[in-house]
mmCIF file of C-alpha atoms in Angstrom:
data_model
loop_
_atom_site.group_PDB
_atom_site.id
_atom_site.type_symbol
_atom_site.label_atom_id
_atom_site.label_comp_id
_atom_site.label_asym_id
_atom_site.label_seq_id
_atom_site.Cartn_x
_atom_site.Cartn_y
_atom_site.Cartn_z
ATOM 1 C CA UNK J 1 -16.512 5.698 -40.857
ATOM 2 C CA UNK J 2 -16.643 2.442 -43.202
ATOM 3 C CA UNK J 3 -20.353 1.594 -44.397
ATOM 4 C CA UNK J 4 -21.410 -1.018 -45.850
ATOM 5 C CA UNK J 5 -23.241 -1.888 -48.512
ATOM 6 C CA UNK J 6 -25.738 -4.399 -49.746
ATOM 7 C CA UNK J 7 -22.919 -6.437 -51.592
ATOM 8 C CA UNK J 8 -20.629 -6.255 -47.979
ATOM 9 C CA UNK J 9 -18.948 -9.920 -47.246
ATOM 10 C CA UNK J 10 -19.789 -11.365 -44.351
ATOM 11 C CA UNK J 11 -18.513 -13.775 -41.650
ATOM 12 C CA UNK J 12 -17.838 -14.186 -37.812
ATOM 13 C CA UNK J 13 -16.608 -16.377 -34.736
ATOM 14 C CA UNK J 14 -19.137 -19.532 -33.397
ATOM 15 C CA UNK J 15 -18.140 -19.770 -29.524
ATOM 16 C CA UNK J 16 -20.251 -20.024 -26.355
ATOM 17 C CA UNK J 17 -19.190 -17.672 -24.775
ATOM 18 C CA UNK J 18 -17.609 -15.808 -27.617
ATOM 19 C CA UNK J 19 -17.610 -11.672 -25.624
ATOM 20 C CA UNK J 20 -13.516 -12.821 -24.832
ATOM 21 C CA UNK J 21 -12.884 -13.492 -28.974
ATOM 22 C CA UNK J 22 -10.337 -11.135 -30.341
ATOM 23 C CA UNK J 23 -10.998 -11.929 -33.310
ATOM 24 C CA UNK J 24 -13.687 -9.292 -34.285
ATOM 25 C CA UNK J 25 -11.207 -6.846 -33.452
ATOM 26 C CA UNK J 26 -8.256 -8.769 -35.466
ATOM 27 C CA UNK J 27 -10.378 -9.008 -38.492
ATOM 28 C CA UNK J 28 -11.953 -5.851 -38.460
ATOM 29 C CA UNK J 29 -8.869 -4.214 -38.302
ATOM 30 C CA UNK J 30 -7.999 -5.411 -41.746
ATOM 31 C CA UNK J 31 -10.843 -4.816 -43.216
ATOM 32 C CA UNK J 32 -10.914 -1.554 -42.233
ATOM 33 C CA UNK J 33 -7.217 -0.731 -43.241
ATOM 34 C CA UNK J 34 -8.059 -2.498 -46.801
ATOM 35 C CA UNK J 35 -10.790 -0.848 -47.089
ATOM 36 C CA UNK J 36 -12.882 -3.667 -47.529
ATOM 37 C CA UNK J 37 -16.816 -3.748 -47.771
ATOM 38 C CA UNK J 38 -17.559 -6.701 -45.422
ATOM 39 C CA UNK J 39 -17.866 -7.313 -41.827
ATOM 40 C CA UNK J 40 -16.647 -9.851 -39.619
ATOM 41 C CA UNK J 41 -19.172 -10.663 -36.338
ATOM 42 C CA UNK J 42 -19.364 -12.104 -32.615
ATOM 43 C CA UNK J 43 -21.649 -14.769 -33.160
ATOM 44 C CA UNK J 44 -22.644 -16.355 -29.450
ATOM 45 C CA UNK J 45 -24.187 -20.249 -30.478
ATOM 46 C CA UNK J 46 -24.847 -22.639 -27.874
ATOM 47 C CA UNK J 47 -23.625 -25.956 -28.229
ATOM 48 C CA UNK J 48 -27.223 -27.381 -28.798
ATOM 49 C CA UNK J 49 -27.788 -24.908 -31.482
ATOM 50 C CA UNK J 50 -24.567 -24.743 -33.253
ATOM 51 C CA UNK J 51 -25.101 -27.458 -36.240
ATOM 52 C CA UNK J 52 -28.240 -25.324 -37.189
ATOM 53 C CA UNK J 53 -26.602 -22.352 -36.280
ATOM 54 C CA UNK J 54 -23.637 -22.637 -39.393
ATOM 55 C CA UNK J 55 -26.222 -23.710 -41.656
ATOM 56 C CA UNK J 56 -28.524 -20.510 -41.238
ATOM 57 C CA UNK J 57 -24.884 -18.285 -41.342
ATOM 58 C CA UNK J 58 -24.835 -20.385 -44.786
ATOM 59 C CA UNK J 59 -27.503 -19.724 -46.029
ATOM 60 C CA UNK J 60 -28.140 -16.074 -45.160
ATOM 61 C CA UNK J 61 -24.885 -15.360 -47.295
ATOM 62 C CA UNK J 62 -21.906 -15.253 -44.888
ATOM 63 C CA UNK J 63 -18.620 -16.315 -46.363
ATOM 64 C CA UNK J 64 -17.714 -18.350 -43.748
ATOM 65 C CA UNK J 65 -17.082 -18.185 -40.050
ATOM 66 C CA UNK J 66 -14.061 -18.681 -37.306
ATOM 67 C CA UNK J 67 -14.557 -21.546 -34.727
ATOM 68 C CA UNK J 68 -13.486 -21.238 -30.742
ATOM 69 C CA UNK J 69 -14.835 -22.970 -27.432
ATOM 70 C CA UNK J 70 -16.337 -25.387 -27.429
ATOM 71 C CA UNK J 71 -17.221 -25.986 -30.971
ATOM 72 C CA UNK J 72 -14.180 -26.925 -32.787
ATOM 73 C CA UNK J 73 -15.370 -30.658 -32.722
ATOM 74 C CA UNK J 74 -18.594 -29.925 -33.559
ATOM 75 C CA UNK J 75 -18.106 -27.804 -36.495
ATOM 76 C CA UNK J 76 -15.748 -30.926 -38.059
ATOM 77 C CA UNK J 77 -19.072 -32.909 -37.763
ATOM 78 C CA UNK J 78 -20.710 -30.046 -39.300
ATOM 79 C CA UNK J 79 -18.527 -29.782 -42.664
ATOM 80 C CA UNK J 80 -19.567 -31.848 -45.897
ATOM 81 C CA UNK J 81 -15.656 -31.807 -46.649
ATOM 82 C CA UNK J 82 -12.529 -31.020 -44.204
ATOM 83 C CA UNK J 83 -9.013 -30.540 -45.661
ATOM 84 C CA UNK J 84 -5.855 -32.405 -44.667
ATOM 85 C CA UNK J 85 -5.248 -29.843 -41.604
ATOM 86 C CA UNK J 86 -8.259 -30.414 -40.127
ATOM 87 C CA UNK J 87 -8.150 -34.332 -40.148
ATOM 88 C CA UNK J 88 -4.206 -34.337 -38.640
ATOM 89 C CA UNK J 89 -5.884 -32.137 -35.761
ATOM 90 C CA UNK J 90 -9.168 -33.660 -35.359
ATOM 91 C CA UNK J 91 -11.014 -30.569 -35.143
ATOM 92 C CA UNK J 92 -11.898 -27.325 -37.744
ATOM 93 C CA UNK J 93 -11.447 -24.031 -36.527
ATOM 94 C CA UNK J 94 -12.188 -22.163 -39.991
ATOM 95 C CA UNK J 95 -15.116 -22.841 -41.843
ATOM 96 C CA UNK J 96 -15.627 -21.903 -45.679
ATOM 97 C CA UNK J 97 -19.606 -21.548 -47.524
ATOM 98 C CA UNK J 98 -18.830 -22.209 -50.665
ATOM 99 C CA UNK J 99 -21.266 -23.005 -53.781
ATOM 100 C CA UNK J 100 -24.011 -24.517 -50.956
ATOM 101 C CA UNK J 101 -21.000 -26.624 -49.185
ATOM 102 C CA UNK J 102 -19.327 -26.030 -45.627
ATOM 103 C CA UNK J 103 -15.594 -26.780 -45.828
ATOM 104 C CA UNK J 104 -13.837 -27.084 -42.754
ATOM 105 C CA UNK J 105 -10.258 -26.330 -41.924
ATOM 106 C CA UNK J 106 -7.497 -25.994 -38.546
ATOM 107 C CA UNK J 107 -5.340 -23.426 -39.007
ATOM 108 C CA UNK J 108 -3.401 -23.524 -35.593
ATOM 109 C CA UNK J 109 -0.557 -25.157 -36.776
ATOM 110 C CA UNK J 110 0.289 -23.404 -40.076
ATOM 111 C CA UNK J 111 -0.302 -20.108 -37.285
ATOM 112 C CA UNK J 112 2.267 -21.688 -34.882
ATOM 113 C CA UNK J 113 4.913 -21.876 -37.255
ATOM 114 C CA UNK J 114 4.408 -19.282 -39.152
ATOM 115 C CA UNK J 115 4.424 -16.946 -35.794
ATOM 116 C CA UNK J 116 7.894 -18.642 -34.391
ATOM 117 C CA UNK J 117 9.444 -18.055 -37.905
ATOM 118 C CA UNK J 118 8.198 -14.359 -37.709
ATOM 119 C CA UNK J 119 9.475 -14.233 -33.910
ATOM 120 C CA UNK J 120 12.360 -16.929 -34.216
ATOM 121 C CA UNK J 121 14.010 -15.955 -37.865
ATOM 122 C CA UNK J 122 15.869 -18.252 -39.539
ATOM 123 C CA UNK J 123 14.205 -21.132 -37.323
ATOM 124 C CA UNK J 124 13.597 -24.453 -38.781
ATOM 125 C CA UNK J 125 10.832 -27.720 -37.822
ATOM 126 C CA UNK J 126 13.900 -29.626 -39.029
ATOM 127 C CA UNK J 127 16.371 -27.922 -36.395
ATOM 128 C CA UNK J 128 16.248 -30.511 -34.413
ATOM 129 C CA UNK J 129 13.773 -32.411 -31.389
ATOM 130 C CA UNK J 130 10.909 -30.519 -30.115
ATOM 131 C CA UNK J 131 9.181 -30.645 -26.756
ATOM 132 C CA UNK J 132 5.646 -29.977 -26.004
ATOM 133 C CA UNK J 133 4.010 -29.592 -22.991
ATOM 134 C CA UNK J 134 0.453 -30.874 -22.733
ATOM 135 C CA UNK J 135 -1.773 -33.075 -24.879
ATOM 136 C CA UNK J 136 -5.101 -31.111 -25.790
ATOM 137 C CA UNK J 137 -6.382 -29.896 -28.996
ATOM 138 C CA UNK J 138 -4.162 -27.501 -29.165
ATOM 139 C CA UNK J 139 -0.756 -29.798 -28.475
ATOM 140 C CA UNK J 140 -2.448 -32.125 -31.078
ATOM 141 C CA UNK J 141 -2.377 -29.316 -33.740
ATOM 142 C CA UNK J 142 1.006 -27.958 -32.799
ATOM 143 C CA UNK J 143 2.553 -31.527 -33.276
ATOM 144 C CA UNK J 144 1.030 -32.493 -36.343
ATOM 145 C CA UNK J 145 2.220 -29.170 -38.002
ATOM 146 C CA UNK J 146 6.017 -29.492 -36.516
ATOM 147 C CA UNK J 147 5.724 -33.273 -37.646
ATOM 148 C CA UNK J 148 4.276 -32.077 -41.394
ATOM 149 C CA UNK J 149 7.165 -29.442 -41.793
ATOM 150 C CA UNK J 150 10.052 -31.879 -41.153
ATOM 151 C CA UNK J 151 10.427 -32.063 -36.975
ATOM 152 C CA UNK J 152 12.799 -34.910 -36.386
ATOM 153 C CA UNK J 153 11.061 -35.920 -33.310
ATOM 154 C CA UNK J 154 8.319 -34.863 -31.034
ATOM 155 C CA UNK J 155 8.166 -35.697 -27.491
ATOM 156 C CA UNK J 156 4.833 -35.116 -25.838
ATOM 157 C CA UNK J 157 5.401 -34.398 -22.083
ATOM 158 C CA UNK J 158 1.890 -34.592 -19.635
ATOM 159 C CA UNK J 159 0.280 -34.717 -16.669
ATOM 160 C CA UNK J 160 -2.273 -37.689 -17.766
ATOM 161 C CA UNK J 161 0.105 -39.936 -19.362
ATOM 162 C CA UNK J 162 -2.497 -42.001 -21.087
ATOM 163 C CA UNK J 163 -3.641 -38.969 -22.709
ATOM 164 C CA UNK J 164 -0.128 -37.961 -24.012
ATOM 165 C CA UNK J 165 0.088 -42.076 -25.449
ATOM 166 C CA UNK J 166 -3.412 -41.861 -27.062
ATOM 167 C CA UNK J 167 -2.654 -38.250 -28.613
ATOM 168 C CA UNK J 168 0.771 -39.971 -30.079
ATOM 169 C CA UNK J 169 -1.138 -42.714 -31.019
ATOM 170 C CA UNK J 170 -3.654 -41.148 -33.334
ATOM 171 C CA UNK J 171 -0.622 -39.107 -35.002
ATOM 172 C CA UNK J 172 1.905 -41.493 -35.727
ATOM 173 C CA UNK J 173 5.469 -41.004 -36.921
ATOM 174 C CA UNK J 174 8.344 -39.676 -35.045
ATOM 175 C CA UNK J 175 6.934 -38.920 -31.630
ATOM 176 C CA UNK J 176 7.472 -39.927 -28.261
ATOM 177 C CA UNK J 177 6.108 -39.730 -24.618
ATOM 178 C CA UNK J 178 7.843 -38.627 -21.256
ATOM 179 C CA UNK J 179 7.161 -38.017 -17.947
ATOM 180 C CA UNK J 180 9.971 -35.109 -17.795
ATOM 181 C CA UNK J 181 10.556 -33.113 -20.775
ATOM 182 C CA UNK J 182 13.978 -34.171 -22.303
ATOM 183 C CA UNK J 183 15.625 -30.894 -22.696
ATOM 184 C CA UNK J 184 18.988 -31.804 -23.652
ATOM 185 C CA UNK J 185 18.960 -31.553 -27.379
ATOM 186 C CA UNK J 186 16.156 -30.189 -28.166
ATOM 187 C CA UNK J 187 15.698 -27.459 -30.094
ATOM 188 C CA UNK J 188 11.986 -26.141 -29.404
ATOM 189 C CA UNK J 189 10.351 -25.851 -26.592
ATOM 190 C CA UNK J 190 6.592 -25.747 -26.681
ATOM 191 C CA UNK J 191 4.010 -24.629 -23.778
ATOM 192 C CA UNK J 192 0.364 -25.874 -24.940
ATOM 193 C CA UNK J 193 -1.117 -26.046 -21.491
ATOM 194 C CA UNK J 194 -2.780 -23.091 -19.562
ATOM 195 C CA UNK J 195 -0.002 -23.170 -17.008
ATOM 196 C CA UNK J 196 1.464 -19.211 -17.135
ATOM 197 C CA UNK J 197 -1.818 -17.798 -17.821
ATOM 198 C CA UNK J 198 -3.373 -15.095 -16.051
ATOM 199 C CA UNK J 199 -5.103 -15.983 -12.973
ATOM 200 C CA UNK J 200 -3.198 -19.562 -13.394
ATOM 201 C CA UNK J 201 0.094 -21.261 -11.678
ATOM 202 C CA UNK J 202 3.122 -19.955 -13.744
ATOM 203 C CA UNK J 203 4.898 -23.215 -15.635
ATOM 204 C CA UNK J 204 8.564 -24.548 -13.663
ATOM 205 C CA UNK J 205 10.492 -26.181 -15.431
ATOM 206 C CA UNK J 206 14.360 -25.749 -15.746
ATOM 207 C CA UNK J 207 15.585 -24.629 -18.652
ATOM 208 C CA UNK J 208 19.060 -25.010 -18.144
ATOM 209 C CA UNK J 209 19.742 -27.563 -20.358
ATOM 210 C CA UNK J 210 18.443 -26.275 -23.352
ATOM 211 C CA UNK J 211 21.235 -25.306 -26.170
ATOM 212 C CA UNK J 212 21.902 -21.298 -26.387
ATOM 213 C CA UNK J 213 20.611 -21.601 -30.605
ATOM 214 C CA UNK J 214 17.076 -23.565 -28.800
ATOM 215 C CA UNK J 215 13.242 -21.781 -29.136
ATOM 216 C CA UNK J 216 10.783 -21.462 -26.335
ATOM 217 C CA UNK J 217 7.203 -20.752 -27.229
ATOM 218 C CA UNK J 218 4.078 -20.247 -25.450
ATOM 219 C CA UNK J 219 1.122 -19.806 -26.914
ATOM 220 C CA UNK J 220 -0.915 -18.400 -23.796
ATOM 221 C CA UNK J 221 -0.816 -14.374 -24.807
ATOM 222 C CA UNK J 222 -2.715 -13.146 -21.869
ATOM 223 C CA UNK J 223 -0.125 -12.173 -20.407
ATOM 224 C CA UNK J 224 1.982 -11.336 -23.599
ATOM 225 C CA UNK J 225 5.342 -12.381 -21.745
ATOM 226 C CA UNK J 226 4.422 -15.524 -19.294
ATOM 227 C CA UNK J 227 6.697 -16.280 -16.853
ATOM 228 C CA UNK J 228 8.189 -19.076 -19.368
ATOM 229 C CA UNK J 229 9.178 -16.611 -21.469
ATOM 230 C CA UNK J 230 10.474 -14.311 -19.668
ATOM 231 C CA UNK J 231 12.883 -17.128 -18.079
ATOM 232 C CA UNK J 232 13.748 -17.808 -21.857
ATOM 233 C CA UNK J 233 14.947 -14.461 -22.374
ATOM 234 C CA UNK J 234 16.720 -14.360 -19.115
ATOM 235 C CA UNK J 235 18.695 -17.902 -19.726
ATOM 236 C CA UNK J 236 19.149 -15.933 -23.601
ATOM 237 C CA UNK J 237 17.358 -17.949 -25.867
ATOM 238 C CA UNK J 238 14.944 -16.978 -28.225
ATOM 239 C CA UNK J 239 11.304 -16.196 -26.920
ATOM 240 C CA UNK J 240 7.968 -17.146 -29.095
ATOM 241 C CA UNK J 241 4.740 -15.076 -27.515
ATOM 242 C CA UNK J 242 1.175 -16.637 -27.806
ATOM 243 C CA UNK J 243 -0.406 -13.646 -29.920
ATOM 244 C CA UNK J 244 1.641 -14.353 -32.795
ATOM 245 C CA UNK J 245 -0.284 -17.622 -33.289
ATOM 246 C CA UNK J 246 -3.446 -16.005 -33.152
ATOM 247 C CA UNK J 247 -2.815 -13.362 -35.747
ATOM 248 C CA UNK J 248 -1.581 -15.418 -37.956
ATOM 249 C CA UNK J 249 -3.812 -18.672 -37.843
ATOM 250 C CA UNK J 250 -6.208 -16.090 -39.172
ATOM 251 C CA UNK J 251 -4.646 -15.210 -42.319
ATOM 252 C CA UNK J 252 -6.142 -18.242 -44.132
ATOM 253 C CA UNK J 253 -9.426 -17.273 -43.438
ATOM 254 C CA UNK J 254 -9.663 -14.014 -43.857
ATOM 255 C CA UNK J 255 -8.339 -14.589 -47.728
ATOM 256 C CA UNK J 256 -10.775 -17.062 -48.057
ATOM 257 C CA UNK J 257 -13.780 -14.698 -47.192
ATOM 258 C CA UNK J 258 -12.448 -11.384 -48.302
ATOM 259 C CA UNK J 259 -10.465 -12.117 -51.344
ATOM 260 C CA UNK J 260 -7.068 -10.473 -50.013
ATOM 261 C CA UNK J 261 -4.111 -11.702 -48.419
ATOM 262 C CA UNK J 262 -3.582 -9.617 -45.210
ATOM 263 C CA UNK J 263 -0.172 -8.871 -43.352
ATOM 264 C CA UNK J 264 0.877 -9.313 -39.900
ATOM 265 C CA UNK J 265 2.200 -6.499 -38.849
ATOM 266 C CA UNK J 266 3.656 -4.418 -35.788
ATOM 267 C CA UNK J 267 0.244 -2.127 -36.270
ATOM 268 C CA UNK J 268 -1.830 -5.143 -35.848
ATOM 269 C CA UNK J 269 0.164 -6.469 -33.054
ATOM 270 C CA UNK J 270 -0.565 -3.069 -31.244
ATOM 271 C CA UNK J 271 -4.177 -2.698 -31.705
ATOM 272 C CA UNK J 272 -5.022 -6.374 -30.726
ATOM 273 C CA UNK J 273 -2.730 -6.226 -27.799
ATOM 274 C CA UNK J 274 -4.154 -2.959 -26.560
ATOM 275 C CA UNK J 275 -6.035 -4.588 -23.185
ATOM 276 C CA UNK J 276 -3.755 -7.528 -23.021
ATOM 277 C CA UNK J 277 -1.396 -7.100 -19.838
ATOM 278 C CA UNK J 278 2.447 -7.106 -20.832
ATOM 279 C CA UNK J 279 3.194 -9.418 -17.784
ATOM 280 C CA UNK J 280 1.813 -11.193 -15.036
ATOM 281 C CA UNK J 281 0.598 -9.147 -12.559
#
């Protein structure tokens, strides 16, 4: 058993509730297989508590901490400086103590693409049009990181129109707003809307007219193969899972409060997916 010592690194995940996180189980993996002397923690903060809450992690020594729901908007306020990634998405889902400062970072987008480059090889943002469904936080971070690597275009496709035109607003540059999603041509397809998750509607939508090279990617993981994907595979195009994203938006941070680079691997895949269903039921 690892034990730690009185120079062990600390840091956590802020969310109300936080018992869902998979994170604790993510990071502690690595540090256990690197043999690292730190610890990474489930740290339950309501939302009236949470400013105060990241400045007593501070300043008890943690490294830093990982930000879910419903903080991520919060814990920009919170930061004395946020990086590039964090302004494009409007939110910070990493947070960095460093020399009495809290710096604030979103890594969803460098952990979208990285994940469809793991899953999708030899896929490019500059491949061609991408569609994404949904205009959240997440759809806002997705977008911003296609648009950033060299997307041609991105069409934002959503239930509250207004929303979709405000969120394309606020980004600016090559993207676009539709009522149906414009399939023909594009070549990424993007779910960022609960639709397909478990204990939710499945997303239909026809994906006939996507082009045989095209990319579909959720990034629900619960289940691991939505019904969107599993159409994908069936019409033979290249499927993206949601867990991908989520082990690899975590990379950044765990470097940051550890020291070492970790790997995504097929181990960690396994032993973060071990109570997520395979399919919906």
């Amino acid at each position: 058993m690892r034990l730690l010592t009185g120079h062990a690194r600390l840091a956590g995940v802020l969310g109300w509730p936080v018992s869902h996180s998979r994170s604790p189980r993510l990071h502690g993996y690595w540090l256990e297989t690197l043999g690292i002397d730190g610890a990474y923690l489930p740290l339950p903060v309501h939302p009236e508590h949470f400013a105060s809450a990241v400045q007593a992690l501070a300043d008890l020594g943690f490294r830093g901490a990982n930000v879910t729901i419903p903080h991520k908007q919060a814990a920009f306020d919170a930061c004395d400086a946020v990086d590039a990634s964090a302004l494009r998405a409007g939110a910070v889902n990493t947070l960095v103590f460093r020399d009495g400062r809290i710096e604030g970072s979103n890594t969803d987008g460098f952990g979208f693409l990285e994940s469809v480059r793991e899953q999708a090889p030899g896929w490019s943002a500059a491949d061609g049009p991408a569609v994404l469904l949904g205009a959240g936080g997440a759809a806002r971070a997705v977008a911003a990181a296609l648009l950033d690597a060299g997307c041609p275009r991105v069409t934002l496709v959503n239930r509250s129109v207004a929303r979709a035109e405000a969120l394309a607003r606020d980004l600016g540059g090559a993207i676009d707003v539709a009522a149906e999603a414009p399939l023909g041509g594009a070549a990424l397809l993007v779910n960022t809307t609960s639709l397909g998750m478990q204990g939710q509607p499945p997303l239909a939508i026809d994906l006939a007219p996507l082009a045989a090279s095209s990319v579909v990617a959720d990034i629900v993981y619960v289940p691991l193969e939505t019904p969107l994907l599993a159409a994908a595979r069936a019409h033979g195009l290249r499927a993206v899972d949601g867990l991908g994203m989520l082990l690899h938006q975590a990379r950044p941070g765990f470097e940051a409060w550890f020291g070492v680079a970790p790997r995504v691997d097929a181990a960690l895949r396994a032993t973060v997916a071990t109570d997520i269903p395979k399919t919906a039921a």
